[in-house]
mmCIF file of the N, C-alpha and C atoms, coordinates in Angstrom:
data_MODEL
# 
_entry.id   MODEL 
# 
loop_
_atom_site.group_PDB 
_atom_site.id 
_atom_site.type_symbol 
_atom_site.label_atom_id 
_atom_site.label_alt_id 
_atom_site.label_comp_id 
_atom_site.label_asym_id 
_atom_site.label_entity_id 
_atom_site.label_seq_id 
_atom_site.pdbx_PDB_ins_code 
_atom_site.Cartn_x 
_atom_site.Cartn_y 
_atom_site.Cartn_z 
_atom_site.occupancy 
_atom_site.B_iso_or_equiv 
_atom_site.pdbx_formal_charge 
_atom_site.auth_seq_id 
_atom_site.auth_comp_id 
_atom_site.auth_asym_id 
_atom_site.auth_atom_id 
_atom_site.pdbx_PDB_model_num 
ATOM 1   N N  . MET A 1 1  ? -10.258 -30.052 -18.126 1.00 0.00 ? 1  MET A N  1 
ATOM 2   C CA . MET A 1 1  ? -10.850 -28.967 -17.392 1.00 0.00 ? 1  MET A CA 1 
ATOM 3   C C  . MET A 1 1  ? -11.829 -29.549 -16.375 1.00 0.00 ? 1  MET A C  1 
ATOM 4   N N  . ARG A 1 2  ? -11.794 -29.040 -15.171 1.00 0.00 ? 2  ARG A N  1 
ATOM 5   C CA . ARG A 1 2  ? -12.720 -29.471 -14.142 1.00 0.00 ? 2  ARG A CA 1 
ATOM 6   C C  . ARG A 1 2  ? -13.876 -28.482 -14.055 1.00 0.00 ? 2  ARG A C  1 
ATOM 7   N N  . THR A 1 3  ? -15.044 -29.009 -13.778 1.00 0.00 ? 3  THR A N  1 
ATOM 8   C CA . THR A 1 3  ? -16.205 -28.151 -13.592 1.00 0.00 ? 3  THR A CA 1 
ATOM 9   C C  . THR A 1 3  ? -16.858 -28.472 -12.257 1.00 0.00 ? 3  THR A C  1 
ATOM 10  N N  . THR A 1 4  ? -17.444 -27.483 -11.647 1.00 0.00 ? 4  THR A N  1 
ATOM 11  C CA . THR A 1 4  ? -18.121 -27.699 -10.381 1.00 0.00 ? 4  THR A CA 1 
ATOM 12  C C  . THR A 1 4  ? -19.546 -28.177 -10.626 1.00 0.00 ? 4  THR A C  1 
ATOM 13  N N  . LYS A 1 5  ? -20.144 -28.737 -9.587  1.00 0.00 ? 5  LYS A N  1 
ATOM 14  C CA . LYS A 1 5  ? -21.533 -29.174 -9.701  1.00 0.00 ? 5  LYS A CA 1 
ATOM 15  C C  . LYS A 1 5  ? -22.452 -27.993 -9.980  1.00 0.00 ? 5  LYS A C  1 
ATOM 16  N N  . ALA A 1 6  ? -22.158 -26.873 -9.368  1.00 0.00 ? 6  ALA A N  1 
ATOM 17  C CA . ALA A 1 6  ? -22.990 -25.684 -9.579  1.00 0.00 ? 6  ALA A CA 1 
ATOM 18  C C  . ALA A 1 6  ? -22.928 -25.212 -11.029 1.00 0.00 ? 6  ALA A C  1 
ATOM 19  N N  . LEU A 1 7  ? -21.752 -25.271 -11.630 1.00 0.00 ? 7  LEU A N  1 
ATOM 20  C CA . LEU A 1 7  ? -21.610 -24.867 -13.031 1.00 0.00 ? 7  LEU A CA 1 
ATOM 21  C C  . LEU A 1 7  ? -22.342 -25.838 -13.950 1.00 0.00 ? 7  LEU A C  1 
ATOM 22  N N  . ARG A 1 8  ? -22.244 -27.131 -13.650 1.00 0.00 ? 8  ARG A N  1 
ATOM 23  C CA . ARG A 1 8  ? -22.973 -28.112 -14.459 1.00 0.00 ? 8  ARG A CA 1 
ATOM 24  C C  . ARG A 1 8  ? -24.477 -27.940 -14.300 1.00 0.00 ? 8  ARG A C  1 
ATOM 25  N N  . ARG A 1 9  ? -24.950 -27.658 -13.079 1.00 0.00 ? 9  ARG A N  1 
ATOM 26  C CA . ARG A 1 9  ? -26.377 -27.404 -12.872 1.00 0.00 ? 9  ARG A CA 1 
ATOM 27  C C  . ARG A 1 9  ? -26.823 -26.160 -13.627 1.00 0.00 ? 9  ARG A C  1 
ATOM 28  N N  . ALA A 1 10 ? -26.002 -25.129 -13.625 1.00 0.00 ? 10 ALA A N  1 
ATOM 29  C CA . ALA A 1 10 ? -26.330 -23.900 -14.357 1.00 0.00 ? 10 ALA A CA 1 
ATOM 30  C C  . ALA A 1 10 ? -26.403 -24.171 -15.853 1.00 0.00 ? 10 ALA A C  1 
ATOM 31  N N  . ALA A 1 11 ? -25.514 -25.005 -16.355 1.00 0.00 ? 11 ALA A N  1 
ATOM 32  C CA . ALA A 1 11 ? -25.537 -25.345 -17.778 1.00 0.00 ? 11 ALA A CA 1 
ATOM 33  C C  . ALA A 1 11 ? -26.799 -26.126 -18.122 1.00 0.00 ? 11 ALA A C  1 
ATOM 34  N N  . GLY A 1 12 ? -27.161 -27.078 -17.280 1.00 0.00 ? 12 GLY A N  1 
ATOM 35  C CA . GLY A 1 12 ? -28.379 -27.849 -17.510 1.00 0.00 ? 12 GLY A CA 1 
ATOM 36  C C  . GLY A 1 12 ? -29.622 -26.983 -17.436 1.00 0.00 ? 12 GLY A C  1 
ATOM 37  N N  . ALA A 1 13 ? -29.646 -26.070 -16.483 1.00 0.00 ? 13 ALA A N  1 
ATOM 38  C CA . ALA A 1 13 ? -30.793 -25.166 -16.349 1.00 0.00 ? 13 ALA A CA 1 
ATOM 39  C C  . ALA A 1 13 ? -30.879 -24.198 -17.517 1.00 0.00 ? 13 ALA A C  1 
ATOM 40  N N  . ALA A 1 14 ? -29.736 -23.766 -18.033 1.00 0.00 ? 14 ALA A N  1 
ATOM 41  C CA . ALA A 1 14 ? -29.743 -22.852 -19.173 1.00 0.00 ? 14 ALA A CA 1 
ATOM 42  C C  . ALA A 1 14 ? -30.379 -23.510 -20.390 1.00 0.00 ? 14 ALA A C  1 
ATOM 43  N N  . VAL A 1 15 ? -30.156 -24.810 -20.548 1.00 0.00 ? 15 VAL A N  1 
ATOM 44  C CA . VAL A 1 15 ? -30.723 -25.526 -21.692 1.00 0.00 ? 15 VAL A CA 1 
ATOM 45  C C  . VAL A 1 15 ? -32.201 -25.829 -21.449 1.00 0.00 ? 15 VAL A C  1 
ATOM 46  N N  . CYS A 1 16 ? -32.521 -26.358 -20.273 1.00 0.00 ? 16 CYS A N  1 
ATOM 47  C CA . CYS A 1 16 ? -33.895 -26.807 -20.015 1.00 0.00 ? 16 CYS A CA 1 
ATOM 48  C C  . CYS A 1 16 ? -34.837 -25.667 -19.657 1.00 0.00 ? 16 CYS A C  1 
ATOM 49  N N  . ASP A 1 17 ? -34.409 -24.777 -18.786 1.00 0.00 ? 17 ASP A N  1 
ATOM 50  C CA . ASP A 1 17 ? -35.285 -23.688 -18.335 1.00 0.00 ? 17 ASP A CA 1 
ATOM 51  C C  . ASP A 1 17 ? -35.083 -22.409 -19.118 1.00 0.00 ? 17 ASP A C  1 
ATOM 52  N N  . GLY A 1 18 ? -33.881 -22.197 -19.608 1.00 0.00 ? 18 GLY A N  1 
ATOM 53  C CA . GLY A 1 18 ? -33.564 -20.951 -20.286 1.00 0.00 ? 18 GLY A CA 1 
ATOM 54  C C  . GLY A 1 18 ? -33.826 -20.964 -21.775 1.00 0.00 ? 18 GLY A C  1 
ATOM 55  N N  . SER A 1 19 ? -34.309 -22.065 -22.287 1.00 0.00 ? 19 SER A N  1 
ATOM 56  C CA . SER A 1 19 ? -34.627 -22.212 -23.714 1.00 0.00 ? 19 SER A CA 1 
ATOM 57  C C  . SER A 1 19 ? -33.431 -21.886 -24.615 1.00 0.00 ? 19 SER A C  1 
ATOM 58  N N  . ARG A 1 20 ? -32.251 -22.275 -24.176 1.00 0.00 ? 20 ARG A N  1 
ATOM 59  C CA . ARG A 1 20 ? -31.060 -22.090 -25.007 1.00 0.00 ? 20 ARG A CA 1 
ATOM 60  C C  . ARG A 1 20 ? -30.662 -23.431 -25.604 1.00 0.00 ? 20 ARG A C  1 
ATOM 61  N N  . THR A 1 21 ? -29.973 -23.371 -26.705 1.00 0.00 ? 21 THR A N  1 
ATOM 62  C CA . THR A 1 21 ? -29.424 -24.601 -27.257 1.00 0.00 ? 21 THR A CA 1 
ATOM 63  C C  . THR A 1 21 ? -28.185 -24.984 -26.457 1.00 0.00 ? 21 THR A C  1 
ATOM 64  N N  . VAL A 1 22 ? -27.744 -26.205 -26.654 1.00 0.00 ? 22 VAL A N  1 
ATOM 65  C CA . VAL A 1 22 ? -26.541 -26.681 -25.964 1.00 0.00 ? 22 VAL A CA 1 
ATOM 66  C C  . VAL A 1 22 ? -25.343 -25.828 -26.360 1.00 0.00 ? 22 VAL A C  1 
ATOM 67  N N  . VAL A 1 23 ? -25.256 -25.474 -27.622 1.00 0.00 ? 23 VAL A N  1 
ATOM 68  C CA . VAL A 1 23 ? -24.124 -24.679 -28.103 1.00 0.00 ? 23 VAL A CA 1 
ATOM 69  C C  . VAL A 1 23 ? -24.168 -23.273 -27.502 1.00 0.00 ? 23 VAL A C  1 
ATOM 70  N N  . GLN A 1 24 ? -25.343 -22.653 -27.444 1.00 0.00 ? 24 GLN A N  1 
ATOM 71  C CA . GLN A 1 24 ? -25.463 -21.308 -26.861 1.00 0.00 ? 24 GLN A CA 1 
ATOM 72  C C  . GLN A 1 24 ? -25.063 -21.318 -25.391 1.00 0.00 ? 24 GLN A C  1 
ATOM 73  N N  . ALA A 1 25 ? -25.562 -22.292 -24.641 1.00 0.00 ? 25 ALA A N  1 
ATOM 74  C CA . ALA A 1 25 ? -25.232 -22.374 -23.220 1.00 0.00 ? 25 ALA A CA 1 
ATOM 75  C C  . ALA A 1 25 ? -23.733 -22.600 -23.027 1.00 0.00 ? 25 ALA A C  1 
ATOM 76  N N  . GLY A 1 26 ? -23.143 -23.430 -23.877 1.00 0.00 ? 26 GLY A N  1 
ATOM 77  C CA . GLY A 1 26 ? -21.704 -23.671 -23.791 1.00 0.00 ? 26 GLY A CA 1 
ATOM 78  C C  . GLY A 1 26 ? -20.898 -22.408 -24.044 1.00 0.00 ? 26 GLY A C  1 
ATOM 79  N N  . ARG A 1 27 ? -21.315 -21.630 -25.030 1.00 0.00 ? 27 ARG A N  1 
ATOM 80  C CA . ARG A 1 27 ? -20.602 -20.372 -25.311 1.00 0.00 ? 27 ARG A CA 1 
ATOM 81  C C  . ARG A 1 27 ? -20.743 -19.394 -24.161 1.00 0.00 ? 27 ARG A C  1 
ATOM 82  N N  . ASP A 1 28 ? -21.955 -19.277 -23.618 1.00 0.00 ? 28 ASP A N  1 
ATOM 83  C CA . ASP A 1 28 ? -22.186 -18.332 -22.521 1.00 0.00 ? 28 ASP A CA 1 
ATOM 84  C C  . ASP A 1 28 ? -21.407 -18.702 -21.265 1.00 0.00 ? 28 ASP A C  1 
ATOM 85  N N  . LEU A 1 29 ? -21.305 -19.996 -20.993 1.00 0.00 ? 29 LEU A N  1 
ATOM 86  C CA . LEU A 1 29 ? -20.639 -20.460 -19.769 1.00 0.00 ? 29 LEU A CA 1 
ATOM 87  C C  . LEU A 1 29 ? -19.200 -20.908 -19.998 1.00 0.00 ? 29 LEU A C  1 
ATOM 88  N N  . HIS A 1 30 ? -18.725 -20.771 -21.238 1.00 0.00 ? 30 HIS A N  1 
ATOM 89  C CA . HIS A 1 30 ? -17.354 -21.152 -21.601 1.00 0.00 ? 30 HIS A CA 1 
ATOM 90  C C  . HIS A 1 30 ? -17.081 -22.626 -21.314 1.00 0.00 ? 30 HIS A C  1 
ATOM 91  N N  . LEU A 1 31 ? -18.021 -23.472 -21.767 1.00 0.00 ? 31 LEU A N  1 
ATOM 92  C CA . LEU A 1 31 ? -17.895 -24.918 -21.612 1.00 0.00 ? 31 LEU A CA 1 
ATOM 93  C C  . LEU A 1 31 ? -18.014 -25.586 -22.981 1.00 0.00 ? 31 LEU A C  1 
ATOM 94  N N  . PRO A 1 32 ? -17.345 -26.711 -23.175 1.00 0.00 ? 32 PRO A N  1 
ATOM 95  C CA . PRO A 1 32 ? -17.533 -27.445 -24.424 1.00 0.00 ? 32 PRO A CA 1 
ATOM 96  C C  . PRO A 1 32 ? -18.921 -28.082 -24.456 1.00 0.00 ? 32 PRO A C  1 
ATOM 97  N N  . TRP A 1 33 ? -19.456 -28.276 -25.647 1.00 0.00 ? 33 TRP A N  1 
ATOM 98  C CA . TRP A 1 33 ? -20.827 -28.760 -25.758 1.00 0.00 ? 33 TRP A CA 1 
ATOM 99  C C  . TRP A 1 33 ? -21.051 -30.143 -25.173 1.00 0.00 ? 33 TRP A C  1 
ATOM 100 N N  . PRO A 1 34 ? -20.071 -31.083 -25.185 1.00 0.00 ? 34 PRO A N  1 
ATOM 101 C CA . PRO A 1 34 ? -20.361 -32.389 -24.569 1.00 0.00 ? 34 PRO A CA 1 
ATOM 102 C C  . PRO A 1 34 ? -20.647 -32.289 -23.066 1.00 0.00 ? 34 PRO A C  1 
ATOM 103 N N  . ILE A 1 35 ? -19.977 -31.385 -22.382 1.00 0.00 ? 35 ILE A N  1 
ATOM 104 C CA . ILE A 1 35 ? -20.228 -31.213 -20.953 1.00 0.00 ? 35 ILE A CA 1 
ATOM 105 C C  . ILE A 1 35 ? -21.617 -30.637 -20.728 1.00 0.00 ? 35 ILE A C  1 
ATOM 106 N N  . VAL A 1 36 ? -22.004 -29.664 -21.547 1.00 0.00 ? 36 VAL A N  1 
ATOM 107 C CA . VAL A 1 36 ? -23.336 -29.069 -21.418 1.00 0.00 ? 36 VAL A CA 1 
ATOM 108 C C  . VAL A 1 36 ? -24.403 -30.111 -21.743 1.00 0.00 ? 36 VAL A C  1 
ATOM 109 N N  . GLN A 1 37 ? -24.181 -30.922 -22.766 1.00 0.00 ? 37 GLN A N  1 
ATOM 110 C CA . GLN A 1 37 ? -25.141 -31.962 -23.135 1.00 0.00 ? 37 GLN A CA 1 
ATOM 111 C C  . GLN A 1 37 ? -25.326 -32.947 -21.989 1.00 0.00 ? 37 GLN A C  1 
ATOM 112 N N  . ASN A 1 38 ? -24.243 -33.373 -21.382 1.00 0.00 ? 38 ASN A N  1 
ATOM 113 C CA . ASN A 1 38 ? -24.334 -34.304 -20.251 1.00 0.00 ? 38 ASN A CA 1 
ATOM 114 C C  . ASN A 1 38 ? -24.974 -33.641 -19.039 1.00 0.00 ? 38 ASN A C  1 
ATOM 115 N N  . ALA A 1 39 ? -24.746 -32.362 -18.858 1.00 0.00 ? 39 ALA A N  1 
ATOM 116 C CA . ALA A 1 39 ? -25.347 -31.651 -17.731 1.00 0.00 ? 39 ALA A CA 1 
ATOM 117 C C  . ALA A 1 39 ? -26.838 -31.454 -17.933 1.00 0.00 ? 39 ALA A C  1 
ATOM 118 N N  . ALA A 1 40 ? -27.276 -31.332 -19.168 1.00 0.00 ? 40 ALA A N  1 
ATOM 119 C CA . ALA A 1 40 ? -28.697 -31.112 -19.447 1.00 0.00 ? 40 ALA A CA 1 
ATOM 120 C C  . ALA A 1 40 ? -29.499 -32.391 -19.281 1.00 0.00 ? 40 ALA A C  1 
ATOM 121 N N  . HIS A 1 41 ? -28.881 -33.534 -19.425 1.00 0.00 ? 41 HIS A N  1 
ATOM 122 C CA . HIS A 1 41 ? -29.612 -34.803 -19.353 1.00 0.00 ? 41 HIS A CA 1 
ATOM 123 C C  . HIS A 1 41 ? -30.312 -35.003 -18.001 1.00 0.00 ? 41 HIS A C  1 
ATOM 124 N N  . PRO A 1 42 ? -29.642 -34.853 -16.852 1.00 0.00 ? 42 PRO A N  1 
ATOM 125 C CA . PRO A 1 42 ? -30.362 -35.025 -15.577 1.00 0.00 ? 42 PRO A CA 1 
ATOM 126 C C  . PRO A 1 42 ? -31.470 -33.990 -15.381 1.00 0.00 ? 42 PRO A C  1 
ATOM 127 N N  . GLU A 1 43 ? -31.260 -32.776 -15.874 1.00 0.00 ? 43 GLU A N  1 
ATOM 128 C CA . GLU A 1 43 ? -32.288 -31.741 -15.768 1.00 0.00 ? 43 GLU A CA 1 
ATOM 129 C C  . GLU A 1 43 ? -33.533 -32.138 -16.561 1.00 0.00 ? 43 GLU A C  1 
ATOM 130 N N  . ARG A 1 44 ? -33.329 -32.694 -17.742 1.00 0.00 ? 44 ARG A N  1 
ATOM 131 C CA . ARG A 1 44 ? -34.463 -33.103 -18.583 1.00 0.00 ? 44 ARG A CA 1 
ATOM 132 C C  . ARG A 1 44 ? -35.251 -34.207 -17.926 1.00 0.00 ? 44 ARG A C  1 
ATOM 133 N N  . THR A 1 45 ? -34.563 -35.236 -17.446 1.00 0.00 ? 45 THR A N  1 
ATOM 134 C CA . THR A 1 45 ? -35.265 -36.382 -16.889 1.00 0.00 ? 45 THR A CA 1 
ATOM 135 C C  . THR A 1 45 ? -35.947 -36.057 -15.566 1.00 0.00 ? 45 THR A C  1 
ATOM 136 N N  . ALA A 1 46 ? -35.433 -35.090 -14.829 1.00 0.00 ? 46 ALA A N  1 
ATOM 137 C CA . ALA A 1 46 ? -36.063 -34.714 -13.562 1.00 0.00 ? 46 ALA A CA 1 
ATOM 138 C C  . ALA A 1 46 ? -37.385 -33.986 -13.807 1.00 0.00 ? 46 ALA A C  1 
ATOM 139 N N  . LYS A 1 47 ? -37.558 -33.350 -14.945 1.00 0.00 ? 47 LYS A N  1 
ATOM 140 C CA . LYS A 1 47 ? -38.755 -32.561 -15.219 1.00 0.00 ? 47 LYS A CA 1 
ATOM 141 C C  . LYS A 1 47 ? -39.843 -33.338 -15.974 1.00 0.00 ? 47 LYS A C  1 
ATOM 142 N N  . LEU A 1 48 ? -39.522 -34.542 -16.429 1.00 0.00 ? 48 LEU A N  1 
ATOM 143 C CA . LEU A 1 48 ? -40.508 -35.307 -17.177 1.00 0.00 ? 48 LEU A CA 1 
ATOM 144 C C  . LEU A 1 48 ? -41.555 -35.888 -16.223 1.00 0.00 ? 48 LEU A C  1 
ATOM 145 N N  . PRO A 1 49 ? -42.828 -35.856 -16.597 1.00 0.00 ? 49 PRO A N  1 
ATOM 146 C CA . PRO A 1 49 ? -43.853 -36.454 -15.738 1.00 0.00 ? 49 PRO A CA 1 
ATOM 147 C C  . PRO A 1 49 ? -43.733 -37.973 -15.737 1.00 0.00 ? 49 PRO A C  1 
ATOM 148 N N  . ARG A 1 50 ? -44.103 -38.551 -14.648 1.00 0.00 ? 50 ARG A N  1 
ATOM 149 C CA . ARG A 1 50 ? -44.016 -40.027 -14.532 1.00 0.00 ? 50 ARG A CA 1 
ATOM 150 C C  . ARG A 1 50 ? -45.377 -40.637 -14.624 1.00 0.00 ? 50 ARG A C  1 
# 
């Protein structure tokens, strides 16, 4: 299955900003959890203070 960058960004935002678990975001967006987990990683690291 192919996913767009916008869908991956939405999945990452759902986990990081939306306070959802990876599994919840995957169910809502109809994505498997490994894709959501990988999409959440860049979102997490971008928000960490340096």
